[in-house]
Coordinates of C-alpha atoms and ligand atoms in Angstrom, one line a residue:
M20 CA 0.0 0.0 0.0
I21 CA 2.4 2.7 1.0
A22 CA 5.7 2.8 -0.9
A23 CA 8.8 2.6 1.3
G24 CA 10.6 5.9 1.9
S25 CA 13.0 7.0 -0.8
G26 CA 16.0 6.6 1.4
E27 CA 17.6 9.6 -0.3
G28 CA 19.0 12.0 2.1
S29 CA 21.1 15.0 1.3
A30 CA 24.8 14.4 1.7
G31 CA 25.8 13.9 5.4
R32 CA 22.3 13.6 6.6
A33 CA 20.8 10.3 7.6
A34 CA 17.9 9.1 5.5
P35 CA 14.6 9.4 7.3
P36 CA 13.1 6.1 8.3
P37 CA 10.6 4.8 5.8
T38 CA 7.0 5.5 6.4
L39 CA 5.2 2.6 8.1
D40 CA 1.9 1.3 7.0
A41 CA 0.8 1.0 10.6
L42 CA 2.2 1.9 14.0
I43 CA 0.8 0.3 17.0
V44 CA 1.2 1.7 20.5
G45 CA 1.4 -0.9 23.3
A46 CA 2.4 -4.6 23.4
G47 CA -0.2 -6.2 25.6
F48 CA -2.9 -8.6 24.6
S49 CA -4.2 -6.0 22.0
G50 CA -1.0 -4.8 20.5
L51 CA 0.5 -8.3 20.0
Y52 CA -2.5 -9.6 18.1
Q53 CA -2.8 -6.4 16.1
L54 CA 0.8 -6.8 15.0
Y55 CA 0.3 -10.4 14.0
C56 CA -2.9 -9.6 12.0
L57 CA -1.4 -6.6 10.1
R58 CA 2.0 -8.0 9.5
D59 CA 1.3 -11.7 8.9
R60 CA -2.2 -11.6 7.5
L61 CA -2.0 -8.4 5.4
G62 CA 1.7 -8.3 4.8
L63 CA 2.0 -4.6 6.0
S64 CA 5.0 -2.9 7.4
V65 CA 4.3 -2.5 11.1
E66 CA 6.1 -1.5 14.2
V67 CA 4.9 -1.7 17.8
L68 CA 6.2 0.9 20.3
E69 CA 6.0 -0.2 23.9
A70 CA 7.0 1.8 27.0
A71 CA 7.9 -1.3 29.1
D72 CA 11.0 -3.4 28.5
G73 CA 8.8 -6.5 27.8
V74 CA 5.5 -7.6 26.4
G75 CA 2.4 -8.3 28.5
G76 CA 0.8 -4.9 29.3
T77 CA -1.4 -5.4 32.4
W78 CA 0.5 -8.5 33.3
Y79 CA 3.9 -6.9 32.9
W80 CA 3.0 -4.0 35.2
N81 CA 0.6 -5.6 37.9
R82 CA 3.0 -7.8 39.8
Y83 CA 1.4 -7.1 43.2
P84 CA 0.9 -9.9 45.7
G85 CA -2.2 -12.0 44.8
A86 CA -2.5 -10.6 41.3
R87 CA -4.5 -13.0 39.2
C88 CA -7.3 -13.2 36.6
D89 CA -11.0 -13.2 37.3
S90 CA -11.8 -14.6 33.9
E91 CA -11.3 -18.4 33.9
S92 CA -8.0 -19.4 32.3
H93 CA -9.5 -21.4 29.4
T94 CA -11.3 -18.2 28.4
Y95 CA -8.6 -15.7 29.1
C96 CA -6.6 -16.3 26.0
Y97 CA -6.4 -15.8 22.3
T98 CA -8.7 -18.0 20.2
F99 CA -7.4 -17.1 16.7
S100 CA -4.9 -20.0 16.5
K101 CA -6.0 -23.6 16.9
E102 CA -2.4 -24.7 17.4
L103 CA -1.8 -22.2 20.2
L104 CA -5.0 -23.4 21.9
Q105 CA -3.9 -27.0 21.7
E106 CA -0.3 -26.5 22.8
W107 CA -0.8 -24.1 25.8
E108 CA -1.7 -25.6 29.2
W109 CA -3.1 -23.5 32.0
T110 CA -2.6 -24.8 35.4
E111 CA -5.3 -23.1 37.5
R112 CA -8.9 -22.1 37.2
Y113 CA -7.7 -18.5 37.6
P114 CA -4.1 -18.0 36.5
A115 CA -1.8 -15.8 38.5
Q116 CA 0.1 -12.9 37.0
P117 CA 3.4 -14.8 36.3
E118 CA 1.5 -17.5 34.4
I119 CA -0.4 -15.0 32.2
L120 CA 2.9 -13.1 31.5
R121 CA 4.5 -16.4 30.5
Y122 CA 1.7 -17.0 28.1
L123 CA 2.0 -13.6 26.4
N124 CA 5.8 -14.1 26.2
H125 CA 5.1 -17.5 24.6
V126 CA 2.8 -15.9 22.1
A127 CA 5.4 -13.2 21.2
D128 CA 8.0 -15.9 20.6
R129 CA 5.7 -18.4 18.9
F130 CA 4.6 -15.8 16.3
D131 CA 8.0 -14.2 16.1
L132 CA 6.6 -10.8 17.1
R133 CA 9.5 -9.3 19.0
R134 CA 11.4 -8.3 15.9
N135 CA 8.8 -5.6 15.2
I136 CA 8.5 -4.3 18.8
R137 CA 10.6 -1.5 20.2
F138 CA 10.7 -1.7 23.9
N139 CA 11.5 1.1 26.4
T140 CA 9.9 3.5 23.8
R141 CA 7.0 5.7 24.9
V142 CA 4.9 7.5 22.4
T143 CA 4.7 11.1 23.6
A144 CA 2.9 12.7 20.7
A145 CA 1.2 11.9 17.4
H146 CA 0.2 14.6 15.0
Y147 CA -1.9 14.1 11.8
D148 CA -0.4 15.7 8.7
E149 CA -3.4 16.3 6.5
V150 CA -1.4 17.2 3.3
A151 CA 0.7 14.0 3.4
N152 CA -2.2 12.0 5.0
L153 CA 0.3 10.6 7.6
W154 CA 0.6 10.5 11.3
R155 CA 3.9 12.0 12.6
V156 CA 4.8 10.2 15.9
T157 CA 7.3 11.3 18.5
T158 CA 8.8 9.1 21.2
G159 CA 10.2 10.0 24.6
Q160 CA 13.7 9.7 23.2
G161 CA 12.8 12.3 20.6
E162 CA 12.7 9.9 17.7
R163 CA 10.2 10.7 14.9
L164 CA 8.3 8.1 12.9
T165 CA 5.7 8.4 10.2
T166 CA 2.8 6.0 9.6
K167 CA -0.3 5.8 7.6
F168 CA -2.4 4.1 10.3
L169 CA -2.0 4.8 13.9
I170 CA -3.5 2.1 16.2
T171 CA -3.6 2.7 20.0
A172 CA -3.5 -0.6 22.0
V173 CA -2.6 1.3 25.2
G174 CA -4.9 -0.5 27.6
C175 CA -8.0 0.5 29.5
L176 CA -6.5 0.0 33.0
S177 CA -2.9 1.0 32.4
T178 CA -2.6 4.5 33.9
A179 CA -1.9 4.2 37.6
N180 CA -4.0 6.5 39.8
V181 CA -2.0 7.7 42.8
P182 CA -4.2 10.0 44.7
R183 CA -2.8 13.4 45.5
I184 CA -2.8 13.1 49.3
P185 CA -0.9 16.0 50.9
G186 CA 2.4 14.9 52.5
L187 CA 3.1 11.8 50.4
E188 CA 6.6 13.3 49.5
T189 CA 7.4 13.5 53.3
F190 CA 6.7 9.8 54.0
R191 CA 9.8 8.2 55.5
G192 CA 8.8 4.6 54.6
R193 CA 8.3 3.2 51.1
W194 CA 5.2 3.4 49.0
Y195 CA 4.0 1.5 45.9
H196 CA 1.1 1.5 43.5
T197 CA -0.1 -2.0 42.6
G198 CA 0.0 -1.2 38.9
Q199 CA 3.7 -0.3 38.9
W200 CA 4.9 -3.0 41.2
P201 CA 8.7 -3.6 41.6
H202 CA 9.9 -6.6 39.6
G203 CA 11.9 -7.9 42.5
G204 CA 8.8 -7.9 44.8
V205 CA 8.4 -6.2 48.1
D206 CA 9.3 -7.9 51.4
F207 CA 6.6 -7.2 54.0
T208 CA 8.2 -9.3 56.7
G209 CA 8.1 -7.5 60.0
K210 CA 6.6 -4.4 58.5
R211 CA 3.6 -2.2 59.4
V212 CA 1.7 -1.9 56.1
G213 CA -1.2 0.4 55.2
Q214 CA -3.2 -0.5 52.1
I215 CA -5.5 2.2 50.6
G216 CA -8.2 0.7 48.3
T217 CA -10.6 -2.2 48.3
G218 CA -11.4 -2.7 44.6
S219 CA -10.6 -6.0 42.8
T220 CA -6.9 -5.3 43.4
G221 CA -7.0 -4.5 47.1
I222 CA -9.3 -7.5 47.7
Q223 CA -6.7 -9.7 46.1
S224 CA -3.6 -8.2 47.7
A225 CA -4.8 -7.8 51.3
P226 CA -5.0 -11.5 52.2
V227 CA -1.5 -12.1 50.8
I228 CA 0.1 -9.1 52.4
A229 CA -1.4 -10.0 55.7
E230 CA 0.4 -13.4 55.6
S231 CA 3.8 -11.9 55.9
A232 CA 3.4 -8.3 57.3
A233 CA 3.7 -7.7 61.0
H234 CA 0.5 -5.7 60.7
L235 CA -1.8 -4.6 57.9
T236 CA -4.2 -1.7 58.1
V237 CA -6.8 -1.6 55.3
F238 CA -8.1 1.9 54.5
Q239 CA -11.6 1.5 53.0
R240 CA -13.5 4.3 51.3
T241 CA -16.2 2.4 49.6
A242 CA -17.2 -1.0 50.9
N243 CA -17.4 -3.7 48.2
Y244 CA -19.0 -7.0 47.5
S245 CA -16.9 -10.0 46.8
V246 CA -17.6 -13.6 45.9
P247 CA -15.1 -16.4 46.5
A248 CA -13.0 -17.3 43.5
R249 CA -12.7 -21.0 44.6
N250 CA -9.5 -21.1 42.6
A251 CA -8.0 -24.6 42.2
P252 CA -5.6 -26.5 40.0
L253 CA -7.2 -27.7 36.7
T254 CA -7.7 -31.4 36.5
P255 CA -6.4 -33.4 33.5
E256 CA -10.1 -34.2 32.6
F257 CA -11.0 -30.5 32.5
K258 CA -7.9 -29.7 30.4
R259 CA -8.8 -32.4 27.9
H260 CA -12.5 -31.3 27.8
V261 CA -11.5 -27.8 27.0
K262 CA -9.2 -28.9 24.1
E263 CA -11.8 -31.2 22.7
T264 CA -14.7 -28.8 22.9
F265 CA -13.1 -25.4 22.3
P266 CA -15.2 -24.5 19.3
E267 CA -18.4 -24.8 21.4
I268 CA -16.8 -22.9 24.3
R269 CA -15.8 -20.1 21.8
R270 CA -19.4 -20.0 20.4
L271 CA -20.7 -19.6 24.0
M272 CA -18.2 -16.8 24.7
N273 CA -19.0 -15.0 21.5
G274 CA -22.7 -15.3 22.0
N275 CA -22.7 -13.9 25.5
P276 CA -23.1 -10.2 26.5
N277 CA -20.0 -10.5 28.8
G278 CA -17.7 -12.7 26.7
H279 CA -17.4 -15.4 29.4
A280 CA -18.1 -19.1 28.9
F281 CA -21.0 -19.4 31.2
V282 CA -24.7 -19.3 30.5
I283 CA -26.7 -16.5 31.9
E284 CA -29.9 -18.1 33.3
D285 CA -33.0 -17.0 31.4
R286 CA -35.1 -16.5 34.5
S287 CA -36.0 -13.5 36.7
V288 CA -35.2 -13.3 40.4
F289 CA -39.0 -13.2 40.9
D290 CA -39.7 -16.4 38.9
V291 CA -38.6 -18.5 41.9
T292 CA -39.6 -18.6 45.6
P293 CA -37.4 -16.9 48.2
E294 CA -36.3 -20.4 49.3
Q295 CA -35.4 -21.5 45.8
R296 CA -33.5 -18.2 45.3
Q297 CA -31.6 -18.7 48.5
A298 CA -30.6 -22.2 47.3
I299 CA -29.5 -20.8 43.9
Y300 CA -27.4 -18.1 45.5
E301 CA -25.9 -20.6 47.9
A302 CA -24.9 -22.9 45.0
A303 CA -23.4 -20.0 43.1
W304 CA -21.4 -18.9 46.2
K305 CA -20.1 -22.5 46.6
R306 CA -19.1 -22.6 42.9
G307 CA -17.5 -19.2 43.1
G308 CA -16.4 -16.7 40.5
L309 CA -18.2 -14.2 38.3
Q310 CA -20.9 -16.7 37.4
F311 CA -22.7 -15.4 40.5
R312 CA -23.9 -12.6 38.3
A313 CA -25.4 -15.1 35.8
T314 CA -27.8 -16.7 38.3
F315 CA -30.6 -14.5 37.0
R316 CA -31.0 -12.5 33.9
D317 CA -32.3 -9.3 35.7
L318 CA -29.7 -8.8 38.4
V319 CA -28.0 -5.9 36.6
Q320 CA -31.3 -4.4 35.2
S321 CA -33.7 -4.4 38.1
K322 CA -33.0 -2.8 41.5
A323 CA -35.5 -5.0 43.3
A324 CA -33.9 -8.1 41.8
N325 CA -30.4 -6.8 42.6
D326 CA -31.4 -6.1 46.2
T327 CA -31.9 -9.9 46.8
A328 CA -28.4 -10.7 45.6
A329 CA -27.0 -7.7 47.5
E330 CA -28.6 -8.8 50.7
F331 CA -27.3 -12.4 50.3
L332 CA -23.8 -11.1 49.8
K333 CA -23.9 -8.7 52.7
G334 CA -25.2 -11.6 54.8
K335 CA -22.2 -13.7 53.9
I336 CA -19.9 -10.8 55.1
R337 CA -21.8 -10.8 58.4
E338 CA -21.4 -14.6 58.7
I339 CA -17.6 -14.6 58.0
V340 CA -16.4 -11.5 59.9
K341 CA -16.3 -12.1 63.6
D342 CA -15.8 -8.5 65.0
P343 CA -19.2 -6.8 64.8
K344 CA -17.7 -3.3 64.2
T345 CA -15.5 -4.5 61.3
E346 CA -18.3 -6.5 59.9
A347 CA -20.6 -3.5 59.9
I348 CA -18.1 -1.4 58.0
L349 CA -17.4 -4.1 55.4
S350 CA -21.1 -4.8 54.8
N351 CA -22.1 -1.1 54.6
I352 CA -22.2 -1.2 50.8
D353 CA -24.0 1.7 49.1
H354 CA -24.4 0.5 45.5
P355 CA -26.0 -2.4 43.7
Y356 CA -24.1 -5.6 43.3
A357 CA -22.1 -5.6 40.1
A358 CA -22.7 -1.9 39.4
K359 CA -18.9 -1.6 40.0
R360 CA -16.8 -4.4 38.5
P361 CA -17.5 -7.3 40.9
P362 CA -14.3 -8.6 42.5
I363 CA -13.7 -12.3 43.3
D364 CA -11.4 -13.2 46.1
T365 CA -9.5 -15.8 48.1
D366 CA -10.1 -15.3 51.8
Y367 CA -10.7 -11.6 51.7
F368 CA -13.3 -11.2 54.4
D369 CA -11.7 -13.9 56.5
T370 CA -8.5 -11.8 56.5
F371 CA -10.2 -9.4 58.9
N372 CA -10.4 -12.1 61.5
R373 CA -6.6 -12.2 61.7
R374 CA -5.1 -10.5 64.7
N375 CA -2.6 -8.6 62.6
V376 CA -5.3 -6.9 60.4
A377 CA -7.3 -3.8 61.1
L378 CA -9.9 -1.9 59.0
V379 CA -10.3 1.9 58.9
D380 CA -13.6 3.4 57.6
L381 CA -12.6 6.4 55.5
R382 CA -16.2 7.5 55.1
A383 CA -16.3 8.1 58.9
T384 CA -12.7 9.3 59.3
P385 CA -11.2 10.5 56.0
I386 CA -7.5 10.6 55.2
E387 CA -6.2 14.1 55.9
A388 CA -2.6 13.7 55.1
I389 CA 0.4 11.4 54.8
T390 CA 2.9 12.2 57.4
P391 CA 6.6 11.2 57.7
A392 CA 5.5 8.4 60.0
G393 CA 2.3 7.1 58.2
I394 CA -1.3 8.0 57.4
R395 CA -3.3 10.6 59.4
T396 CA -7.0 10.4 59.3
S397 CA -9.4 12.9 60.9
D398 CA -9.3 10.6 63.9
K399 CA -5.7 9.6 64.4
E400 CA -2.3 8.8 62.9
Y401 CA -1.4 5.3 61.8
P402 CA 2.4 4.6 61.9
L403 CA 3.5 2.7 58.8
D404 CA 6.6 1.4 57.2
I405 CA 5.0 0.7 53.8
I406 CA 2.0 2.2 52.0
V407 CA 0.3 0.2 49.2
F408 CA -1.9 2.2 46.8
A409 CA -4.5 -0.2 45.5
T410 CA -6.2 2.9 44.2
G411 CA -6.9 1.8 40.6
F412 CA -6.4 3.6 37.3
D413 CA -7.3 6.6 35.2
A414 CA -9.4 4.2 33.2
L415 CA -10.2 4.0 29.5
T416 CA -8.9 7.5 28.6
G417 CA -5.8 7.9 30.8
Q418 CA -3.1 6.7 28.4
L419 CA -4.8 8.1 25.3
L420 CA -4.9 11.6 26.7
R421 CA -1.3 11.4 28.1
M422 CA -0.1 11.2 24.5
E423 CA -0.4 14.5 22.7
I424 CA -2.7 13.3 19.9
R425 CA -3.6 16.0 17.4
G426 CA -5.8 15.4 14.5
R427 CA -6.9 17.6 11.6
D428 CA -6.3 21.3 12.0
G429 CA -4.2 20.6 15.1
L430 CA -7.3 19.6 17.1
G431 CA -6.1 17.9 20.4
L432 CA -7.9 14.7 21.5
A433 CA -7.9 16.2 25.0
E434 CA -9.9 19.2 23.6
A435 CA -12.2 17.0 21.6
W436 CA -13.0 15.0 24.7
T437 CA -13.2 17.9 27.2
A438 CA -16.8 16.8 28.2
G439 CA -15.9 13.1 28.0
P440 CA -14.8 10.7 25.3
R441 CA -16.8 10.8 22.0
N442 CA -16.2 8.4 19.2
Y443 CA -18.0 6.1 16.7
L444 CA -18.2 2.4 17.8
G445 CA -15.4 3.0 20.2
L446 CA -13.1 2.7 17.2
Q447 CA -12.6 6.2 15.6
V448 CA -13.0 9.8 16.4
V449 CA -14.2 12.6 14.1
G450 CA -11.2 14.8 13.1
F451 CA -8.6 12.0 13.6
P452 CA -8.5 10.1 10.3
N453 CA -6.8 6.7 10.1
L454 CA -6.5 6.6 13.9
F455 CA -8.1 3.5 15.5
T456 CA -8.4 2.8 19.3
V457 CA -8.5 -0.8 20.5
T458 CA -11.0 -1.4 23.3
G459 CA -11.3 2.3 24.2
P460 CA -14.3 4.1 25.6
G461 CA -17.5 3.5 23.7
S462 CA -16.8 -0.2 23.3
P463 CA -17.7 -3.1 25.6
S464 CA -14.1 -3.6 26.6
V465 CA -13.9 -3.7 30.4
L466 CA -17.5 -4.9 30.8
C467 CA -16.4 -8.1 29.1
N468 CA -14.0 -10.9 29.3
M469 CA -11.4 -8.8 27.5
P470 CA -9.6 -11.1 25.1
V471 CA -13.0 -11.6 23.4
A472 CA -13.4 -7.8 23.0
I473 CA -9.7 -7.4 21.9
E474 CA -9.9 -10.1 19.2
Q475 CA -13.1 -8.6 17.9
H476 CA -11.7 -5.1 17.7
V477 CA -8.4 -6.2 16.2
E478 CA -10.1 -8.3 13.6
W479 CA -12.5 -5.5 12.7
I480 CA -9.6 -3.0 12.3
T481 CA -7.7 -5.5 10.2
D482 CA -10.6 -6.2 7.9
C483 CA -11.2 -2.4 7.6
I484 CA -7.6 -1.7 6.6
A485 CA -7.7 -4.7 4.1
H486 CA -10.9 -3.2 2.6
M487 CA -9.3 0.2 2.2
R488 CA -6.3 -1.4 0.5
D489 CA -8.5 -3.4 -1.8
H490 CA -10.5 -0.3 -2.8
A491 CA -7.6 2.1 -3.0
I492 CA -9.1 4.1 -0.1
E493 CA -6.6 6.3 1.7
R494 CA -8.5 7.9 4.6
I495 CA -11.2 6.8 7.0
E496 CA -13.0 8.9 9.6
P497 CA -16.4 8.7 11.2
R498 CA -19.2 11.1 10.1
P499 CA -20.2 13.5 12.9
E500 CA -23.8 12.3 12.8
A501 CA -22.7 8.7 13.2
M502 CA -20.6 9.6 16.2
N503 CA -23.4 11.6 17.9
S504 CA -25.8 8.7 17.3
W505 CA -23.3 6.2 18.8
I506 CA -22.8 8.3 21.9
E507 CA -26.6 8.3 22.4
Q508 CA -26.6 4.6 22.1
V509 CA -23.8 4.2 24.6
N510 CA -25.7 6.4 27.1
A511 CA -29.0 4.6 26.5
A512 CA -27.3 1.2 27.0
A513 CA -25.8 2.3 30.3
N514 CA -29.1 3.8 31.4
A515 CA -30.9 0.5 30.8
T516 CA -28.7 -1.0 33.5
L517 CA -28.0 -0.3 37.2
L518 CA -24.3 0.5 36.4
P519 CA -24.6 4.3 36.5
L520 CA -26.0 3.9 40.1
A521 CA -22.5 3.4 41.5
A522 CA -21.7 7.1 41.5
H523 CA -18.1 6.5 42.5
S524 CA -17.3 4.0 39.8
W525 CA -14.3 4.3 37.5
Y526 CA -16.7 3.3 34.6
L527 CA -17.9 6.9 35.1
G528 CA -14.4 8.4 35.7
A529 CA -15.5 9.3 39.2
N530 CA -12.3 7.9 40.8
V531 CA -10.1 10.6 39.3
P532 CA -10.8 14.2 40.5
G533 CA -11.7 16.6 37.7
K534 CA -12.4 13.8 35.2
P535 CA -15.7 14.3 33.3
R536 CA -18.5 12.1 34.7
V537 CA -19.5 10.1 31.7
F538 CA -20.3 6.4 31.5
M539 CA -17.6 5.3 29.2
P540 CA -17.9 1.7 28.1
Y541 CA -20.7 0.3 25.9
A542 CA -23.0 -1.7 28.2
G543 CA -25.3 -3.1 25.5
G544 CA -23.4 -6.4 25.5
M545 CA -20.5 -7.9 23.5
A546 CA -22.7 -10.0 21.3
R547 CA -24.9 -7.1 20.3
Y548 CA -21.9 -4.9 19.8
R549 CA -20.2 -7.4 17.5
G550 CA -23.4 -7.6 15.5
I551 CA -23.5 -3.8 15.1
C552 CA -19.9 -3.6 14.0
N553 CA -20.4 -6.4 11.5
E554 CA -23.5 -4.8 10.1
V555 CA -21.7 -1.5 9.7
A556 CA -18.9 -3.1 7.8
T557 CA -21.2 -5.1 5.5
D558 CA -23.2 -2.0 4.8
G559 CA -20.1 -0.4 3.2
Y560 CA -18.7 1.0 6.5
R561 CA -21.9 2.9 7.2
G562 CA -21.2 6.0 9.2
F563 CA -17.6 6.3 8.1
A564 CA -16.4 8.8 5.5
M565 CA -13.8 7.1 3.2
S566 CA -11.8 8.9 0.6
R567 CA -9.2 8.1 -2.0
Ligands
FAD619 C1 -4.9 -6.3 37.8 C2 -5.7 -6.5 36.6 C3 -6.4 -7.7 36.4 C4 -7.2 -7.8 35.3 N1 -7.9 -9.0 35.2 C5 -8.7 -9.2 34.1 C6 -9.4 -10.4 34.0 O1 -9.4 -11.3 34.8 N2 -10.2 -10.5 32.9 C7 -10.3 -9.6 31.9 O2 -11.0 -9.7 31.0 N3 -9.6 -8.4 32.0 C8 -8.8 -8.2 33.1 N4 -8.1 -7.0 33.2 C9 -8.1 -6.1 32.2 C10 -6.8 -6.2 31.3 O3 -6.3 -4.9 31.3 C11 -7.1 -6.8 29.9 O4 -7.7 -8.1 30.1 C12 -6.0 -6.9 29.0 O5 -4.8 -7.4 29.6 C13 -5.7 -5.5 28.3 O6 -4.8 -5.7 27.3 P1 -4.3 -4.5 26.3 O7 -3.2 -5.0 25.5 O8 -5.5 -3.9 25.7 O9 -3.8 -3.4 27.4 P2 -2.6 -3.5 28.4 O10 -2.4 -4.8 28.8 O11 -2.9 -2.4 29.4 O12 -1.4 -3.0 27.5 C14 -1.2 -1.7 27.1 C15 0.3 -1.5 26.9 O13 0.5 -0.2 26.3 C16 1.6 0.4 26.8 N5 1.5 1.8 26.6 C17 0.6 2.7 27.0 N6 0.8 3.9 26.6 C18 1.9 3.9 25.9 C19 2.6 4.9 25.2 N7 2.2 6.2 25.2 N8 3.7 4.5 24.5 C20 4.2 3.2 24.5 N9 3.5 2.2 25.2 C21 2.4 2.6 25.8 C22 1.7 0.0 28.2 O14 3.0 0.0 28.7 C23 1.1 -1.4 28.1 O15 2.2 -2.4 28.1 C24 -7.3 -6.8 34.4 C25 -6.7 -5.6 34.6 C26 -5.9 -5.4 35.7 C27 -5.2 -4.1 35.9
NAP620 N1 -8.8 -10.1 37.6 C1 -9.0 -9.5 38.7 O1 -9.5 -10.0 39.6 C2 -8.7 -8.0 38.8 C3 -7.8 -7.6 39.8 C4 -7.5 -6.3 39.8 C5 -8.0 -5.4 38.9 N2 -8.9 -5.8 38.0 C6 -9.5 -4.9 37.0 O2 -9.0 -3.6 37.3 C7 -10.0 -2.7 37.7 C8 -9.5 -1.7 38.7 O3 -9.4 -2.4 40.0 P1 -8.6 -1.7 41.1 O4 -9.0 -2.4 42.4 O5 -7.1 -1.6 40.8 O6 -9.1 -0.2 41.2 P2 -10.6 0.3 41.6 O7 -11.6 -0.7 41.4 O8 -10.8 1.6 41.0 O9 -10.4 0.4 43.2 C9 -9.7 1.4 43.8 C10 -9.9 1.5 45.2 O10 -9.1 2.5 45.8 C11 -10.0 3.4 46.5 N3 -9.5 4.8 46.3 C12 -9.2 5.4 45.2 N4 -8.7 6.7 45.5 C13 -8.8 6.8 46.8 C14 -8.5 7.8 47.7 N5 -8.0 9.0 47.3 N6 -8.7 7.6 49.0 C15 -9.1 6.5 49.5 N7 -9.4 5.4 48.7 C16 -9.3 5.6 47.4 C17 -11.3 3.3 45.8 O11 -12.4 3.7 46.6 P3 -13.7 4.3 45.9 O12 -14.4 3.0 45.5 O13 -14.4 5.0 47.0 O14 -13.3 5.1 44.8 C18 -11.4 1.8 45.6 O15 -11.7 1.1 46.8 C19 -11.1 -3.7 38.2 O16 -12.3 -3.2 38.3 C20 -11.0 -4.8 37.2 O17 -11.6 -4.5 36.0 C21 -9.2 -7.1 37.9

């Protein structure tokens, strides 16, 4: 498609690097597969730029104690290669971070991807040159590259959110964010540890930290539900079953709103008696995992239905936690079950029965400052040696807006999105031709088992670029009316669920002060979204303006 650069420089000057067909930012699940598709399926010239010194994205950065998946291992993987599916063996129901990182390294080696990835290279700016119809990309080292297509695979949960608490710089101990964990690990032995945050991450890390720390204080702002993961090694029978029946498993994942391989029961909470409901919840609690959400079809749509699950789960906290004051703080949950991403855990609530663990209710006694000696709330000072920030991410838009992306007429993405992210199908933004965003806002992404969402996006982008090549189309960009209509659909899909009721959720950007409060992912379900994207493509890329 694009001819290689002429290579002719004036005497004494190095020739500019040839223009790439596609430049991909990020070498996690998304970037690796996008590279494979564009390079090996379409034969394009492609480079990946990755800030880290290795592949893996989320699983490269999040090395905190207890880090593991909440998608079941046989579904948290690529499905594009039969050979890869047959040769890779997961060991546990929910793989831990090192195993997933091994898997992604294996994929990079198996498909010979590394030769087109530049590590330790952060993209700092990308400017669209309308005359040349190219993206001019700048890296942190000041290097400049040009590319026809720019594809961001920068992750939805990849910008660590360290809250600006006054005094952090004065702290005499050490502090860490879970999403930027030191590769050598952290030794908690004999230490007084404070953990801020009780989302999926904090719920995984607290039980493990408590095992080695002298004392752990968990600082909780919003109380959270959690269902036991019931993690266990996979049996040889299960492994065989998965290999033999993968096409059916894949069909199930692709047909589901959430991309997981479990069936959402087609019954309402109110189709059964209270006794039957209790038995259904008990069985789901024993089985563990995110399937708890799938016990009834109306749990995330009807507040009355949701209340029954919420009450059941709060009851479990009361049963497990022995100290009445602690139990009351943990079960004082102010939002519907699954309105925030529901965590699953191993011994989280039981951890508060340990003698070396204490809970602080930040709603009652907010943090005022970090002092040289520890954390001071409105009530008292907690002396600490280590602070763990399990405080989440500037989700969905964080990495996109950190790069200085400028489209036509110098329009900045940050300006275009002042009131929140706006795009068409979560894939493209008006004013930014030939820029594609993988699993960004406006797509199901984080509401889904993400490899399913990633494969769908990457394949759609690949097909779109192939279509452009085959029809000598040089430029693609959404039409403003298509983008506006999509934003309405994203809002309508969210409003048909209980998800916007969790006012402090990162789905709404509420965890980052100053971020616009807009429900960002598409909540209409992965299967429906895939259908819409396919229809748009079949209908001649309806809603996109394409030009030669
Ligand atoms: C702790 C944790 C657990 C999770 N568990 C699950 C789970 O169980 N199931 C599930 O479905 N999802 C889970 N997720 C979501 C997870 O992020 C996705 O499943 C998936 O790994 C995302 O892959 P990605 O390639 O899109 O993004 P990432 O894995 O985030 O990779 C993005 C990459 O882009 C790089 N990058 C970003 N900006 C730049 C730049 N400007 N220049 C160069 N490089 C850049 C980053 O360094 C990173 O390596 C979890 C997320 C977290 C944080
Ligand atoms: N596979 C898994 O099991 C797994 C594990 C980890 C992460 N993840 C993914 O990553 C997402 C993010 O999870 P996360 O736990 O890292 O982040 P999170 O869900 O955003 O949780 C962050 C926690 O930190 C608290 N917090 C943030 N700022 C604070 C402040 N200034 N003071 C006090 N408390 C503060 C939040 O309280 P508020 O609720 O009050 O804001 C919340 O309890 C998950 O939802 C999930 O999608 C998955």
